[in-house]
Structures are given as C-alpha cells and as structure tokens.
mmCIF file of C-alpha atoms in Angstrom:
data_model
loop_
_atom_site.group_PDB
_atom_site.id
_atom_site.type_symbol
_atom_site.label_atom_id
_atom_site.label_comp_id
_atom_site.label_asym_id
_atom_site.label_seq_id
_atom_site.Cartn_x
_atom_site.Cartn_y
_atom_site.Cartn_z
ATOM 1 C CA MET X 809 16.865 0.840 -19.543
ATOM 2 C CA SER X 810 14.290 0.777 -22.349
ATOM 3 C CA THR X 811 10.600 1.256 -21.567
ATOM 4 C CA ALA X 812 9.449 0.512 -25.136
ATOM 5 C CA ASN X 813 7.356 -2.447 -23.966
ATOM 6 C CA ALA X 814 6.513 -1.218 -20.476
ATOM 7 C CA ARG X 815 2.893 -1.597 -19.388
ATOM 8 C CA VAL X 816 0.874 -1.408 -16.185
ATOM 9 C CA ALA X 817 0.604 -5.022 -15.002
ATOM 10 C CA TRP X 818 -1.548 -4.498 -11.916
ATOM 11 C CA ILE X 819 -2.968 -1.813 -9.657
ATOM 12 C CA HIS X 820 -3.169 -2.426 -5.915
ATOM 13 C CA SER X 821 -4.852 -0.148 -3.401
ATOM 14 C CA ALA X 822 -5.349 -0.455 0.352
ATOM 15 C CA PRO X 823 -8.462 1.454 1.426
ATOM 16 C CA ILE X 824 -7.703 0.641 5.061
ATOM 17 C CA LYS X 825 -4.044 0.851 5.949
ATOM 18 C CA ALA X 826 -2.652 -2.515 7.194
ATOM 19 C CA LEU X 827 -5.601 -4.585 5.936
ATOM 20 C CA ALA X 828 -5.656 -6.590 2.694
ATOM 21 C CA ILE X 829 -5.171 -4.784 -0.593
ATOM 22 C CA GLN X 830 -7.711 -4.442 -3.400
ATOM 23 C CA GLU X 831 -6.836 -5.385 -6.977
ATOM 24 C CA LEU X 832 -8.199 -2.718 -9.333
ATOM 25 C CA GLN X 833 -8.427 -2.261 -13.090
ATOM 26 C CA GLU X 834 -8.419 1.549 -13.105
ATOM 27 C CA VAL X 835 -7.691 4.452 -10.751
ATOM 28 C CA LYS X 836 -7.788 8.236 -10.869
ATOM 29 C CA LEU X 837 -4.359 9.368 -9.715
ATOM 30 C CA ASP X 838 -4.557 12.831 -8.160
ATOM 31 C CA LEU X 839 -1.665 14.976 -6.931
ATOM 32 C CA LEU X 840 -1.984 13.427 -3.456
ATOM 33 C CA GLY X 841 -2.442 9.905 -4.819
ATOM 34 C CA VAL X 842 -5.555 7.750 -5.211
ATOM 35 C CA GLU X 843 -8.305 9.310 -3.090
ATOM 36 C CA ASN X 844 -9.406 6.109 -1.337
ATOM 37 C CA ASP X 845 -5.935 4.573 -0.993
ATOM 38 C CA ARG X 846 -5.035 4.333 2.717
ATOM 39 C CA ARG X 847 -7.784 6.839 3.522
ATOM 40 C CA PHE X 848 -8.664 4.791 6.609
ATOM 41 C CA CYS X 849 -6.414 3.365 9.285
ATOM 42 C CA LEU X 850 -6.531 1.578 12.624
ATOM 43 C CA VAL X 851 -5.387 3.212 15.834
ATOM 44 C CA ASP X 852 -4.735 2.032 19.365
ATOM 45 C CA SER X 853 -6.136 3.571 22.542
ATOM 46 C CA ASP X 854 -3.457 6.301 22.388
ATOM 47 C CA GLY X 855 -4.384 7.319 18.834
ATOM 48 C CA ARG X 856 -1.265 5.765 17.300
ATOM 49 C CA MET X 857 -1.527 4.159 13.887
ATOM 50 C CA LEU X 858 -1.344 0.360 13.994
ATOM 51 C CA ASN X 859 0.074 -1.707 11.155
ATOM 52 C CA ALA X 860 0.705 -5.383 10.474
ATOM 53 C CA LYS X 861 4.147 -5.208 12.070
ATOM 54 C CA ARG X 862 2.306 -4.897 15.381
ATOM 55 C CA VAL X 863 -0.750 -7.030 14.511
ATOM 56 C CA GLN X 864 0.092 -9.559 11.783
ATOM 57 C CA PRO X 865 -3.450 -10.964 11.258
ATOM 58 C CA PHE X 866 -4.588 -7.572 9.960
ATOM 59 C CA VAL X 867 -3.337 -8.415 6.457
ATOM 60 C CA ALA X 868 -5.827 -11.310 6.256
ATOM 61 C CA ILE X 869 -8.854 -9.020 6.743
ATOM 62 C CA ARG X 870 -10.278 -8.034 3.353
ATOM 63 C CA PRO X 871 -12.079 -4.668 3.209
ATOM 64 C CA ARG X 872 -14.600 -3.766 0.527
ATOM 65 C CA LEU X 873 -15.451 -0.094 0.334
ATOM 66 C CA ASP X 874 -17.803 1.487 -2.187
ATOM 67 C CA ASP X 875 -16.543 4.324 -4.379
ATOM 68 C CA ALA X 876 -18.357 6.945 -2.315
ATOM 69 C CA MET X 877 -16.809 5.607 0.923
ATOM 70 C CA ARG X 878 -20.301 5.301 2.449
ATOM 71 C CA HIS X 879 -20.496 1.552 3.004
ATOM 72 C CA LEU X 880 -17.857 -0.899 4.234
ATOM 73 C CA SER X 881 -17.645 -4.682 4.423
ATOM 74 C CA LEU X 882 -14.895 -6.596 6.211
ATOM 75 C CA ASP X 883 -14.319 -10.214 5.214
ATOM 76 C CA MET X 884 -12.794 -11.709 8.354
ATOM 77 C CA PRO X 885 -10.240 -14.558 8.527
ATOM 78 C CA ASP X 886 -12.845 -16.881 10.106
ATOM 79 C CA GLY X 887 -15.082 -16.570 7.039
ATOM 80 C CA SER X 888 -17.571 -14.139 8.544
ATOM 81 C CA THR X 889 -18.414 -10.742 7.067
ATOM 82 C CA VAL X 890 -19.104 -7.544 8.964
ATOM 83 C CA LYS X 891 -21.052 -4.859 7.085
ATOM 84 C CA GLY X 892 -22.218 -1.361 7.840
ATOM 85 C CA ALA X 893 -22.423 2.280 6.902
ATOM 86 C CA VAL X 894 -19.389 4.529 7.231
ATOM 87 C CA ASP X 895 -20.705 6.842 9.939
ATOM 88 C CA LEU X 896 -18.138 9.420 11.004
ATOM 89 C CA GLY X 897 -18.021 10.194 14.713
ATOM 90 C CA ARG X 898 -15.866 12.442 16.839
ATOM 91 C CA ALA X 899 -12.644 14.089 15.706
ATOM 92 C CA ILE X 900 -9.286 12.606 16.672
ATOM 93 C CA ASN X 901 -5.627 13.327 15.940
ATOM 94 C CA VAL X 902 -3.770 10.255 14.679
ATOM 95 C CA LEU X 903 -0.053 9.852 15.279
ATOM 96 C CA ILE X 904 1.344 8.395 12.048
ATOM 97 C CA TYR X 905 5.036 8.381 11.133
ATOM 98 C CA GLY X 906 5.739 11.130 13.643
ATOM 99 C CA ARG X 907 2.950 13.407 12.343
ATOM 100 C CA ASP X 908 -0.325 14.398 13.993
ATOM 101 C CA VAL X 909 -3.020 14.020 11.353
ATOM 102 C CA PRO X 910 -6.694 15.016 11.776
ATOM 103 C CA ALA X 911 -9.206 12.208 11.372
ATOM 104 C CA ARG X 912 -12.650 11.055 12.476
ATOM 105 C CA ILE X 913 -13.555 7.853 14.309
ATOM 106 C CA VAL X 914 -15.821 5.575 12.264
ATOM 107 C CA ASP X 915 -18.737 4.511 14.430
ATOM 108 C CA GLY X 916 -20.301 1.077 14.143
ATOM 109 C CA PRO X 917 -19.268 -2.558 14.702
ATOM 110 C CA TRP X 918 -15.671 -2.060 13.575
ATOM 111 C CA SER X 919 -13.999 -1.486 16.935
ATOM 112 C CA GLU X 920 -15.413 -4.687 18.415
ATOM 113 C CA VAL X 921 -14.396 -7.031 15.592
ATOM 114 C CA LEU X 922 -10.961 -5.460 15.016
ATOM 115 C CA SER X 923 -10.181 -5.368 18.731
ATOM 116 C CA ALA X 924 -10.948 -9.097 18.899
ATOM 117 C CA VAL X 925 -8.395 -9.775 16.161
ATOM 118 C CA ALA X 926 -5.746 -7.517 17.693
ATOM 119 C CA GLN X 927 -6.487 -8.581 21.276
ATOM 120 C CA ARG X 928 -6.339 -4.948 22.315
ATOM 121 C CA PRO X 929 -8.615 -1.901 21.938
ATOM 122 C CA ILE X 930 -8.729 -0.783 18.305
ATOM 123 C CA ARG X 931 -10.614 1.994 16.534
ATOM 124 C CA LEU X 932 -11.197 2.499 12.825
ATOM 125 C CA VAL X 933 -10.633 6.082 11.687
ATOM 126 C CA ARG X 934 -10.869 8.012 8.432
ATOM 127 C CA PHE X 935 -8.355 10.738 7.649
ATOM 128 C CA ASP X 936 -9.922 14.112 6.898
ATOM 129 C CA ASN X 937 -7.809 14.559 3.772
ATOM 130 C CA PRO X 938 -6.683 12.152 1.036
ATOM 131 C CA GLY X 939 -3.039 11.103 0.941
ATOM 132 C CA GLU X 940 -2.390 11.342 4.685
ATOM 133 C CA GLY X 941 -2.107 7.574 5.135
ATOM 134 C CA VAL X 942 0.370 7.028 2.297
ATOM 135 C CA ASP X 943 3.904 6.161 3.368
ATOM 136 C CA ARG X 944 6.233 9.160 2.948
ATOM 137 C CA ALA X 945 3.321 11.566 2.658
ATOM 138 C CA ASP X 946 5.516 14.170 4.349
ATOM 139 C CA GLU X 947 7.804 13.957 1.306
ATOM 140 C CA GLY X 948 4.935 14.331 -1.158
ATOM 141 C CA ALA X 949 4.599 10.671 -2.085
ATOM 142 C CA GLY X 950 1.420 9.761 -3.952
ATOM 143 C CA ALA X 951 2.340 6.580 -5.833
ATOM 144 C CA SER X 952 4.712 3.622 -5.829
ATOM 145 C CA LEU X 953 6.169 1.532 -8.664
ATOM 146 C CA LEU X 954 7.579 -1.986 -8.855
ATOM 147 C CA ALA X 955 8.806 -3.931 -11.895
ATOM 148 C CA GLU X 956 7.277 -7.402 -12.206
ATOM 149 C CA GLU X 957 10.724 -8.820 -12.951
ATOM 150 C CA SER X 958 11.827 -7.621 -9.510
ATOM 151 C CA LEU X 959 9.420 -10.193 -8.055
ATOM 152 C CA ARG X 960 11.188 -12.946 -9.969
ATOM 153 C CA ALA X 961 14.580 -11.662 -8.852
ATOM 154 C CA ILE X 962 13.682 -11.809 -5.179
ATOM 155 C CA ALA X 963 12.153 -15.260 -5.697
ATOM 156 C CA ASN X 964 15.469 -16.494 -7.072
ATOM 157 C CA ALA X 965 17.335 -15.028 -4.108
ATOM 158 C CA ALA X 966 14.857 -16.637 -1.700
ATOM 159 C CA GLY X 967 15.162 -20.026 -3.407
ATOM 160 C CA VAL X 968 11.524 -20.298 -4.500
ATOM 161 C CA THR X 969 10.391 -21.206 -7.991
ATOM 162 C CA ALA X 970 7.366 -18.949 -8.539
ATOM 163 C CA ALA X 971 7.463 -15.158 -8.617
ATOM 164 C CA VAL X 972 6.805 -13.662 -5.191
ATOM 165 C CA ASP X 973 3.230 -12.424 -4.682
ATOM 166 C CA PRO X 974 3.255 -8.644 -5.293
ATOM 167 C CA ARG X 975 0.626 -8.111 -2.591
ATOM 168 C CA ARG X 976 3.360 -8.642 0.008
ATOM 169 C CA PHE X 977 4.863 -5.289 -0.963
ATOM 170 C CA ARG X 978 1.644 -3.234 -1.071
ATOM 171 C CA MET X 979 2.672 -1.175 -4.101
ATOM 172 C CA LEU X 980 0.260 0.897 -6.178
ATOM 173 C CA PHE X 981 1.523 0.039 -9.673
ATOM 174 C CA GLY X 982 3.241 -3.048 -11.051
ATOM 175 C CA ILE X 983 5.163 -2.546 -14.307
ATOM 176 C CA ALA X 984 5.622 -5.303 -16.894
ATOM 177 C CA GLY X 985 8.021 -5.285 -19.849
ATOM 178 C CA VAL X 986 11.125 -3.920 -18.080
ATOM 179 C CA GLU X 987 14.128 -5.496 -16.377
ATOM 180 C CA ALA X 988 14.255 -6.277 -12.680
ATOM 181 C CA HIS X 989 14.678 -3.100 -10.619
ATOM 182 C CA ALA X 990 14.439 -0.860 -13.678
ATOM 183 C CA GLU X 991 12.380 1.405 -11.422
ATOM 184 C CA ASP X 992 15.560 2.276 -9.490
ATOM 185 C CA THR X 993 16.914 4.015 -12.585
ATOM 186 C CA TRP X 994 13.776 6.171 -12.883
ATOM 187 C CA ILE X 995 14.401 8.151 -9.708
ATOM 188 C CA GLY X 996 14.264 11.844 -10.611
ATOM 189 C CA SER X 997 12.756 11.206 -14.072
ATOM 190 C CA ARG X 998 9.259 11.993 -15.317
ATOM 191 C CA VAL X 999 7.474 8.685 -15.747
ATOM 192 C CA HIS X 1000 4.342 8.766 -17.890
ATOM 193 C CA ILE X 1001 1.879 6.135 -16.686
ATOM 194 C CA GLY X 1002 -1.496 6.172 -18.398
ATOM 195 C CA SER X 1003 -2.462 9.842 -18.620
ATOM 196 C CA ALA X 1004 -0.639 10.669 -15.363
ATOM 197 C CA VAL X 1005 2.991 11.650 -14.766
ATOM 198 C CA VAL X 1006 4.928 10.671 -11.651
ATOM 199 C CA VAL X 1007 8.466 11.461 -10.536
ATOM 200 C CA PRO X 1008 10.094 8.752 -8.395
ATOM 201 C CA GLY X 1009 11.754 10.323 -5.366
ATOM 202 C CA GLY X 1010 13.569 7.397 -3.789
ATOM 203 C CA ASN X 1011 13.745 3.726 -2.921
ATOM 204 C CA ILE X 1012 11.380 1.965 -0.535
ATOM 205 C CA GLY X 1013 13.165 0.155 2.274
ATOM 206 C CA ARG X 1014 11.419 -2.995 3.429
ATOM 207 C CA CYS X 1015 10.225 -4.293 6.795
ATOM 208 C CA ALA X 1016 8.932 -7.534 8.294
ATOM 209 C CA VAL X 1017 5.403 -7.028 6.899
ATOM 210 C CA THR X 1018 6.700 -8.330 3.542
ATOM 211 C CA THR X 1019 7.450 -11.708 5.144
ATOM 212 C CA LEU X 1020 3.699 -12.237 5.758
ATOM 213 C CA ASP X 1021 1.547 -14.306 3.441
ATOM 214 C CA PRO X 1022 -0.986 -11.729 2.149
ATOM 215 C CA THR X 1023 -3.867 -14.210 2.441
ATOM 216 C CA THR X 1024 -3.205 -15.735 5.859
ATOM 217 C CA GLY X 1025 -1.053 -13.143 7.644
ATOM 218 C CA VAL X 1026 1.447 -15.862 8.581
ATOM 219 C CA SER X 1027 5.170 -15.165 8.193
ATOM 220 C CA ASP X 1028 6.320 -17.744 5.649
ATOM 221 C CA LEU X 1029 8.998 -16.147 3.423
ATOM 222 C CA ASP X 1030 12.150 -14.389 4.592
ATOM 223 C CA THR X 1031 12.032 -11.534 2.116
ATOM 224 C CA LEU X 1032 14.440 -9.448 4.191
ATOM 225 C CA ALA X 1033 17.149 -12.109 4.091
ATOM 226 C CA ALA X 1034 16.628 -12.449 0.341
ATOM 227 C CA LEU X 1035 16.978 -8.695 -0.140
ATOM 228 C CA ALA X 1036 20.092 -8.615 2.012
ATOM 229 C CA LYS X 1037 21.529 -11.469 -0.050
ATOM 230 C CA TYR X 1038 21.211 -9.909 -3.485
ATOM 231 C CA ARG X 1039 20.513 -6.216 -2.824
ATOM 232 C CA GLY X 1040 22.368 -5.537 0.410
ATOM 233 C CA GLU X 1041 25.375 -3.927 -1.267
ATOM 234 C CA LYS X 1042 23.371 -1.751 -3.647
ATOM 235 C CA VAL X 1043 23.573 1.999 -3.107
ATOM 236 C CA THR X 1044 19.968 3.004 -2.401
ATOM 237 C CA SER X 1045 18.226 5.805 -0.555
ATOM 238 C CA GLU X 1046 16.853 3.317 2.001
ATOM 239 C CA PRO X 1047 18.243 -0.080 3.085
ATOM 240 C CA LEU X 1048 16.779 -3.363 1.797
ATOM 241 C CA ALA X 1049 15.211 -1.432 -1.060
ATOM 242 C CA PHE X 1050 12.480 -2.942 -3.217
ATOM 243 C CA GLY X 1051 10.492 -0.595 -5.465
ATOM 244 C CA VAL X 1052 10.312 3.197 -5.500
ATOM 245 C CA TRP X 1053 7.935 5.866 -4.222
ATOM 246 C CA ALA X 1054 6.933 8.781 -6.421
ATOM 247 C CA ARG X 1055 5.391 12.230 -6.352
ATOM 248 C CA VAL X 1056 2.515 12.885 -8.746
ATOM 249 C CA ALA X 1057 3.475 15.650 -11.166
ATOM 250 C CA GLN X 1058 0.356 15.400 -13.330
ATOM 251 C CA ALA X 1059 -2.978 13.892 -12.346
ATOM 252 C CA GLY X 1060 -4.590 11.377 -14.667
ATOM 253 C CA VAL X 1061 -6.292 8.034 -15.104
ATOM 254 C CA VAL X 1062 -4.241 4.851 -14.989
ATOM 255 C CA ARG X 1063 -5.570 1.507 -16.235
ATOM 256 C CA VAL X 1064 -4.129 -2.003 -16.309
ATOM 257 C CA GLY X 1065 -2.430 -2.363 -19.702
ATOM 258 C CA ASP X 1066 -1.601 1.328 -20.091
ATOM 259 C CA ALA X 1067 1.785 2.260 -21.519
ATOM 260 C CA VAL X 1068 4.607 3.445 -19.257
ATOM 261 C CA HIS X 1069 7.489 5.517 -20.581
ATOM 262 C CA ILE X 1070 10.144 7.996 -19.492
ATOM 263 C CA ALA X 1071 9.859 11.557 -20.791
#
C-alpha cells in the first residue's frame, strides 16, 4: 500500500495509565517510547496495576502533567480539579502484565480522590524508568500506529455514521492518507515517522476498554462485536486486532503533519 500521502494525523499520550489521554502536537520519541507516556499508573492495595477494565470511570479523569513531571492536576468527572506537586514517596514493586516493575508511590491527595472513584483503596505510582507502563514493554514496544481510515471501517461495521473516536483505542500515532488497516502491512518494515523510525512488531488485540466513551467512561459502543464482524477471520498476531505496536529503531521528534513512509 502506498504511503505517498501519509501524514501524522494526531498524537495521543496517556501520562497516567488508564486515565484520559492527552492530545499533543509534538513528542520526542526515544528508544523506550515517549518519556511521559504511561509513566504513572494506579495500583490496588496488593500493588497490582489497575486499568479501566476493572474501574471504568478512570477514563473520564483528565490528568494534566507539566513537562518536568513536577506538578499534576486531575480534572474529575464531577467538575472538580485536584492539584498538587508530584512528591515521590516510598519504593514499591508494581505487578503489571506479569512483571514486577520498580516504582515510587506519589504522595499527596491522589489516593483519596482516586479511591473514591474506584470505591476501593488506590495509590498513584510513578515507574522508576520510562517505557515500563507501555503495553508489550517486555517485547520492546515503544509506539503504536493506527490508520485514520481504520476508524471509519469499524464505524461502518458498528452501524454508526461518524468515524469512531480514536481516543477509545489509546494509540500514540494516528496516520492519515492511507487505506484502512494499512498499518497491518507494515509489520516488520522500517516506518519513518517524522525524524524517528519505528518497526511494527505485531497487531494489537482489543479488549472491553474500547467500548467505553472516552469522555464519560460509559460503555456505549460494541467495538468488539464490530471487530469480530469484519475482522474476525483475518490472520493477525492477536485476536480482534486494531492497530499495531512498534519498536523504536531510531529516536526522533514527531509532529502532527509530519510525513510517514516505508523505507
């Protein structure tokens, strides 16, 4: 598939895993990914990572973190805002995707407000190293790619008229100017995106989090049924595939509007 007109359509980052994503105009893509992407996460009383599959309202909490990761604001679903410094407390090991990852508890008001939403004890933690919170980090993943036309394809399968909101899928880069699911054909290739180079390693299988409205956290679109309907028979590295994950082969800056092409 041609990438002659391919461009970066959007950049989405999630500074706190499971909470709302941030829409960015530019990122520095390092070998482990974007430094602040999924650098923080929420854990239960046993130190296990919590995501929106377990606590759906998390996706409606909008974090705002400064570039130095020293100050955090949480815009809560009830319209209130919680603000404070990012003060790192005691060390903790977080169980995430079967791995024990070193992190530090973030002291402050965060546990109280997040526990109220989850209706269980919650702590906010920051991973010691970048990239640890990214899905498939154990396989070297540092980025993810999704063609904009793929959003229209799943909308058609789901019987809705507008393209599906890309925030449901929590991908780093959206690509305009290519056919639906063109990203599937890039697996194993060197994809130049801005001044960076990534190599897609496989498909991303989808879960129930994608059924949640990214603004309200309410399940309102059966994305999994739609994927099963029009993608269920496709040969992919993971079932119900939508988008691809990639390793970063060359660090660089990526901006909205940058060209994307295959080496």
